[in-house]
Amino acid sequence: MSIFGERLRQERQRLGLSQEEFGEAGGVKKVAQSNYETGKRRPDSEYLERVSALGVDIQFLFSGMRTDNADATFGLSPSQSEEGLAPVPLFDIEAAAGDGRSLEQEQIETTLYFPAEQLEAQGLDPAQVVGVKVRGDSMDGTLADGDWVLVDRSRREPKPEGVFLLLVHGERRIKRVQRVAGGAWLLISDNDHYQPELIKPEDMKDVEILGRCEIRIGRVS
């Protein structure tokens, strides 16, 4: 991937857009947008004018330096940004190829940098935070397909109840966890089209909490 293409992808993700949505705003198809991000092709001036109107920092695309009005906390390396930023690796849980237990074994899709103080103010240890991409519509109403969610890996017990990244029968899922009588868990999808799943105490060996979902990053609809 070219440096320009990587920066273009970072700008698209900063704005919370898919390749298809971003390409449409720039007047091209998804395949062209993909080619721009992988460095197979370079966009023309008309495309750049269109995405600039969308909010893309054109100076950052070409120089790596952001303009004063750009969001300086996303997509920068520590050498390009002020001290005090914490790197948060982002993983696509659908593309995961490992055994599901260790995200560190998976390929990082990208890295976002957040002010460590802001994460700590939310009660999060920056060293324990990772981002995962939401897949599917089972959590619609809370999390949409394509959203990113920051996960606190230090919180692996359903106390208090909430939304968690889980390993269920070897598959990573994001579900709301509710404890029920007898020590069982109820895995709930916020989309009413999906039925809750009861995990009995004797089946707990097949379920593991990988972390609590704390902060959503997604497009405003």
mmCIF file of C-alpha atoms in Angstrom:
data_model
loop_
_atom_site.group_PDB
_atom_site.id
_atom_site.type_symbol
_atom_site.label_atom_id
_atom_site.label_comp_id
_atom_site.label_asym_id
_atom_site.label_seq_id
_atom_site.Cartn_x
_atom_site.Cartn_y
_atom_site.Cartn_z
ATOM 1 C CA MET A 1 0.000 0.000 0.000
ATOM 2 C CA SER A 2 1.328 3.465 -0.894
ATOM 3 C CA ILE A 3 1.777 6.188 1.719
ATOM 4 C CA PHE A 4 -0.794 8.327 -0.115
ATOM 5 C CA GLY A 5 -3.248 5.415 -0.239
ATOM 6 C CA GLU A 6 -2.823 4.716 3.468
ATOM 7 C CA ARG A 7 -3.468 8.359 4.332
ATOM 8 C CA LEU A 8 -6.530 8.367 2.081
ATOM 9 C CA ARG A 9 -7.889 5.316 3.880
ATOM 10 C CA GLN A 10 -7.237 6.971 7.246
ATOM 11 C CA GLU A 11 -9.202 10.043 6.141
ATOM 12 C CA ARG A 12 -12.100 7.887 4.939
ATOM 13 C CA GLN A 13 -12.192 6.021 8.248
ATOM 14 C CA ARG A 14 -11.906 9.277 10.205
ATOM 15 C CA LEU A 15 -15.099 10.401 8.485
ATOM 16 C CA GLY A 16 -16.791 7.073 9.225
ATOM 17 C CA LEU A 17 -17.506 6.156 5.594
ATOM 18 C CA SER A 18 -17.311 2.881 3.706
ATOM 19 C CA GLN A 19 -15.308 2.658 0.472
ATOM 20 C CA GLU A 20 -18.555 2.721 -1.520
ATOM 21 C CA GLU A 21 -19.896 5.804 0.293
ATOM 22 C CA PHE A 22 -16.595 7.653 0.098
ATOM 23 C CA GLY A 23 -16.106 6.777 -3.573
ATOM 24 C CA GLU A 24 -19.614 7.957 -4.400
ATOM 25 C CA ALA A 25 -18.867 11.303 -2.747
ATOM 26 C CA GLY A 26 -15.735 11.540 -4.877
ATOM 27 C CA GLY A 27 -17.579 10.600 -8.068
ATOM 28 C CA VAL A 28 -16.072 7.120 -8.492
ATOM 29 C CA LYS A 29 -17.064 3.504 -7.924
ATOM 30 C CA LYS A 30 -15.998 1.359 -4.971
ATOM 31 C CA VAL A 31 -13.383 -0.481 -7.069
ATOM 32 C CA ALA A 32 -11.707 2.821 -7.993
ATOM 33 C CA GLN A 33 -11.708 3.885 -4.344
ATOM 34 C CA SER A 34 -10.074 0.591 -3.437
ATOM 35 C CA ASN A 35 -7.432 1.099 -6.126
ATOM 36 C CA TYR A 36 -6.670 4.568 -4.762
ATOM 37 C CA GLU A 37 -6.217 3.219 -1.258
ATOM 38 C CA THR A 38 -3.970 0.346 -2.344
ATOM 39 C CA GLY A 39 -1.839 2.588 -4.557
ATOM 40 C CA LYS A 40 -2.799 0.901 -7.832
ATOM 41 C CA ARG A 41 -4.118 4.221 -9.179
ATOM 42 C CA ARG A 42 -3.896 7.898 -8.261
ATOM 43 C CA PRO A 43 -7.008 10.104 -8.174
ATOM 44 C CA ASP A 44 -7.447 13.154 -10.379
ATOM 45 C CA SER A 45 -8.026 16.744 -9.313
ATOM 46 C CA GLU A 46 -11.819 16.540 -9.690
ATOM 47 C CA TYR A 47 -11.936 13.657 -7.207
ATOM 48 C CA LEU A 48 -9.748 15.570 -4.758
ATOM 49 C CA GLU A 49 -11.960 18.645 -5.002
ATOM 50 C CA ARG A 50 -15.023 16.539 -4.242
ATOM 51 C CA VAL A 51 -13.566 14.786 -1.190
ATOM 52 C CA SER A 52 -12.100 18.057 0.062
ATOM 53 C CA ALA A 53 -15.654 19.404 0.223
ATOM 54 C CA LEU A 54 -16.530 16.286 2.215
ATOM 55 C CA GLY A 55 -14.023 17.260 4.895
ATOM 56 C CA VAL A 56 -10.886 15.413 3.798
ATOM 57 C CA ASP A 57 -7.624 17.090 4.808
ATOM 58 C CA ILE A 58 -5.895 17.353 1.403
ATOM 59 C CA GLN A 59 -2.698 18.715 2.938
ATOM 60 C CA PHE A 60 -2.443 15.584 5.087
ATOM 61 C CA LEU A 61 -2.866 13.323 2.045
ATOM 62 C CA PHE A 62 0.193 14.761 0.317
ATOM 63 C CA SER A 63 2.458 15.829 3.163
ATOM 64 C CA GLY A 64 1.414 13.871 6.240
ATOM 65 C CA MET A 65 0.961 17.157 8.090
ATOM 66 C CA ARG A 66 -2.536 18.162 9.119
ATOM 67 C CA THR A 67 -4.075 21.591 8.756
ATOM 68 C CA ASP A 68 -5.073 23.412 11.934
ATOM 69 C CA ASN A 69 -8.780 22.626 11.521
ATOM 70 C CA ALA A 70 -8.319 18.908 10.942
ATOM 71 C CA ASP A 71 -8.873 16.235 13.549
ATOM 72 C CA ALA A 72 -5.323 15.729 14.780
ATOM 73 C CA THR A 73 -5.997 12.708 16.948
ATOM 74 C CA PHE A 74 -6.803 10.178 14.227
ATOM 75 C CA GLY A 75 -4.410 8.264 12.014
ATOM 76 C CA LEU A 76 -1.169 9.890 13.146
ATOM 77 C CA SER A 77 2.012 8.272 14.304
ATOM 78 C CA PRO A 78 3.535 9.509 17.566
ATOM 79 C CA SER A 79 6.277 11.293 15.610
ATOM 80 C CA GLN A 80 3.622 13.316 13.777
ATOM 81 C CA SER A 81 1.508 14.189 16.791
ATOM 82 C CA GLU A 82 1.849 15.648 20.222
ATOM 83 C CA GLU A 83 2.884 13.553 23.189
ATOM 84 C CA GLY A 84 0.159 11.970 25.283
ATOM 85 C CA LEU A 85 -1.589 10.094 22.467
ATOM 86 C CA ALA A 86 -2.323 6.406 23.007
ATOM 87 C CA PRO A 87 -2.322 4.007 20.032
ATOM 88 C CA VAL A 88 -5.453 1.871 19.753
ATOM 89 C CA PRO A 89 -5.150 -1.035 17.270
ATOM 90 C CA LEU A 90 -8.287 -1.787 15.249
ATOM 91 C CA PHE A 91 -9.223 -5.319 14.226
ATOM 92 C CA ASP A 92 -11.886 -6.661 11.899
ATOM 93 C CA ILE A 93 -13.429 -9.518 13.865
ATOM 94 C CA GLU A 94 -14.971 -11.036 10.721
ATOM 95 C CA ALA A 95 -11.593 -11.228 8.999
ATOM 96 C CA ALA A 96 -9.995 -12.866 12.030
ATOM 97 C CA ALA A 97 -8.119 -16.051 11.210
ATOM 98 C CA GLY A 98 -6.769 -17.120 14.599
ATOM 99 C CA ASP A 99 -8.300 -19.167 17.385
ATOM 100 C CA GLY A 100 -10.306 -16.145 18.520
ATOM 101 C CA ARG A 101 -8.768 -15.831 21.967
ATOM 102 C CA SER A 102 -5.904 -13.465 21.221
ATOM 103 C CA LEU A 103 -6.490 -10.392 19.097
ATOM 104 C CA GLU A 104 -2.736 -9.781 19.137
ATOM 105 C CA GLN A 105 -2.352 -12.715 16.733
ATOM 106 C CA GLU A 106 -4.583 -11.012 14.179
ATOM 107 C CA GLN A 107 -3.672 -8.483 11.519
ATOM 108 C CA ILE A 108 -4.235 -4.888 12.582
ATOM 109 C CA GLU A 109 -6.432 -3.094 10.030
ATOM 110 C CA THR A 110 -5.321 0.344 11.165
ATOM 111 C CA THR A 111 -4.385 2.267 14.293
ATOM 112 C CA LEU A 112 -6.095 5.310 15.776
ATOM 113 C CA TYR A 113 -4.481 7.633 18.297
ATOM 114 C CA PHE A 114 -6.511 9.009 21.187
ATOM 115 C CA PRO A 115 -5.499 11.397 23.960
ATOM 116 C CA ALA A 116 -4.589 9.084 26.841
ATOM 117 C CA GLU A 117 -6.142 11.510 29.326
ATOM 118 C CA GLN A 118 -9.518 11.260 27.606
ATOM 119 C CA LEU A 119 -9.463 7.457 27.715
ATOM 120 C CA GLU A 120 -8.450 7.524 31.364
ATOM 121 C CA ALA A 121 -11.257 10.002 32.100
ATOM 122 C CA GLN A 122 -13.655 7.336 30.804
ATOM 123 C CA GLY A 123 -12.175 4.855 33.271
ATOM 124 C CA LEU A 124 -10.159 3.073 30.581
ATOM 125 C CA ASP A 125 -6.552 1.918 30.715
ATOM 126 C CA PRO A 126 -5.147 2.864 27.266
ATOM 127 C CA ALA A 127 -2.958 -0.256 27.294
ATOM 128 C CA GLN A 128 -6.088 -2.447 27.588
ATOM 129 C CA VAL A 129 -8.134 -0.806 24.821
ATOM 130 C CA VAL A 130 -8.556 -2.237 21.323
ATOM 131 C CA GLY A 131 -11.020 -1.430 18.573
ATOM 132 C CA VAL A 132 -13.099 -3.988 16.683
ATOM 133 C CA LYS A 133 -15.336 -3.556 13.662
ATOM 134 C CA VAL A 134 -18.992 -4.452 14.114
ATOM 135 C CA ARG A 135 -20.308 -6.970 11.590
ATOM 136 C CA GLY A 136 -23.953 -7.685 10.807
ATOM 137 C CA ASP A 137 -27.199 -6.141 12.047
ATOM 138 C CA SER A 138 -27.808 -8.120 15.236
ATOM 139 C CA MET A 139 -26.985 -5.109 17.428
ATOM 140 C CA ASP A 140 -28.917 -2.544 15.374
ATOM 141 C CA GLY A 141 -30.197 0.215 17.599
ATOM 142 C CA THR A 142 -26.956 0.205 19.548
ATOM 143 C CA LEU A 143 -24.226 -0.696 17.052
ATOM 144 C CA ALA A 144 -24.559 -0.689 13.270
ATOM 145 C CA ASP A 145 -22.762 -2.820 10.696
ATOM 146 C CA GLY A 146 -19.410 -1.177 9.970
ATOM 147 C CA ASP A 147 -19.190 0.744 13.245
ATOM 148 C CA TRP A 148 -16.036 0.563 15.310
ATOM 149 C CA VAL A 149 -16.278 -0.032 19.029
ATOM 150 C CA LEU A 150 -13.556 0.412 21.623
ATOM 151 C CA VAL A 151 -13.272 -2.630 23.877
ATOM 152 C CA ASP A 152 -11.828 -2.666 27.395
ATOM 153 C CA ARG A 153 -10.064 -6.026 27.598
ATOM 154 C CA SER A 154 -9.582 -5.735 31.350
ATOM 155 C CA ARG A 155 -13.314 -6.168 31.970
ATOM 156 C CA ARG A 156 -14.139 -9.828 31.419
ATOM 157 C CA GLU A 157 -16.985 -10.339 33.860
ATOM 158 C CA PRO A 158 -20.628 -9.342 33.183
ATOM 159 C CA LYS A 159 -20.657 -7.005 36.193
ATOM 160 C CA PRO A 160 -22.385 -4.717 35.591
ATOM 161 C CA GLU A 161 -24.358 -6.145 32.705
ATOM 162 C CA GLY A 162 -23.690 -4.563 29.328
ATOM 163 C CA VAL A 163 -22.441 -5.168 25.788
ATOM 164 C CA PHE A 164 -19.398 -7.416 25.452
ATOM 165 C CA LEU A 165 -17.044 -8.868 22.870
ATOM 166 C CA LEU A 166 -17.421 -12.623 23.306
ATOM 167 C CA LEU A 167 -15.919 -15.822 22.055
ATOM 168 C CA VAL A 168 -18.827 -18.231 21.507
ATOM 169 C CA HIS A 169 -18.006 -21.706 20.187
ATOM 170 C CA GLY A 170 -14.805 -20.289 18.674
ATOM 171 C CA GLU A 171 -16.544 -17.350 16.966
ATOM 172 C CA ARG A 172 -16.224 -13.717 18.029
ATOM 173 C CA ARG A 173 -19.524 -11.969 18.633
ATOM 174 C CA ILE A 174 -20.745 -8.719 20.144
ATOM 175 C CA LYS A 175 -23.778 -9.266 22.378
ATOM 176 C CA ARG A 176 -25.514 -7.843 25.404
ATOM 177 C CA VAL A 177 -24.905 -10.167 28.353
ATOM 178 C CA GLN A 178 -27.489 -10.605 31.096
ATOM 179 C CA ARG A 179 -27.117 -12.953 34.063
ATOM 180 C CA VAL A 180 -30.151 -15.079 34.891
ATOM 181 C CA ALA A 181 -31.136 -17.424 37.685
ATOM 182 C CA GLY A 182 -29.002 -20.503 38.237
ATOM 183 C CA GLY A 183 -25.787 -18.928 36.984
ATOM 184 C CA ALA A 184 -26.768 -18.946 33.315
ATOM 185 C CA TRP A 185 -26.129 -16.116 30.861
ATOM 186 C CA LEU A 186 -28.515 -14.682 28.296
ATOM 187 C CA LEU A 187 -26.843 -13.366 25.131
ATOM 188 C CA ILE A 188 -29.115 -10.691 23.726
ATOM 189 C CA SER A 189 -29.165 -9.053 20.301
ATOM 190 C CA ASP A 190 -30.577 -5.524 20.413
ATOM 191 C CA ASN A 191 -32.212 -6.194 17.037
ATOM 192 C CA ASP A 192 -35.601 -7.746 17.872
ATOM 193 C CA HIS A 193 -35.383 -10.000 14.814
ATOM 194 C CA TYR A 194 -32.853 -12.164 16.672
ATOM 195 C CA GLN A 195 -33.825 -14.380 19.587
ATOM 196 C CA PRO A 196 -31.802 -14.352 22.836
ATOM 197 C CA GLU A 197 -29.426 -17.272 23.338
ATOM 198 C CA LEU A 198 -29.307 -19.010 26.720
ATOM 199 C CA ILE A 199 -25.912 -20.231 27.887
ATOM 200 C CA LYS A 200 -26.349 -22.797 30.635
ATOM 201 C CA PRO A 201 -23.701 -23.184 33.364
ATOM 202 C CA GLU A 202 -22.551 -26.503 31.918
ATOM 203 C CA ASP A 203 -21.937 -24.794 28.556
ATOM 204 C CA MET A 204 -19.830 -21.939 29.950
ATOM 205 C CA LYS A 205 -16.653 -23.669 28.794
ATOM 206 C CA ASP A 206 -17.636 -22.714 25.233
ATOM 207 C CA VAL A 207 -18.097 -19.021 26.041
ATOM 208 C CA GLU A 208 -15.475 -16.453 27.039
ATOM 209 C CA ILE A 209 -15.762 -12.706 27.546
ATOM 210 C CA LEU A 210 -12.921 -10.940 25.733
ATOM 211 C CA GLY A 211 -13.799 -7.446 26.913
ATOM 212 C CA ARG A 212 -16.537 -4.907 27.512
ATOM 213 C CA CYS A 213 -17.644 -2.617 24.661
ATOM 214 C CA GLU A 214 -17.309 0.945 25.918
ATOM 215 C CA ILE A 215 -17.188 3.552 23.137
ATOM 216 C CA ARG A 216 -18.829 3.494 19.700
ATOM 217 C CA ILE A 217 -17.255 5.134 16.654
ATOM 218 C CA GLY A 218 -19.679 5.288 13.765
ATOM 219 C CA ARG A 219 -21.384 7.404 11.187
ATOM 220 C CA VAL A 220 -24.076 9.811 12.344
ATOM 221 C CA SER A 221 -27.308 8.973 10.483
#
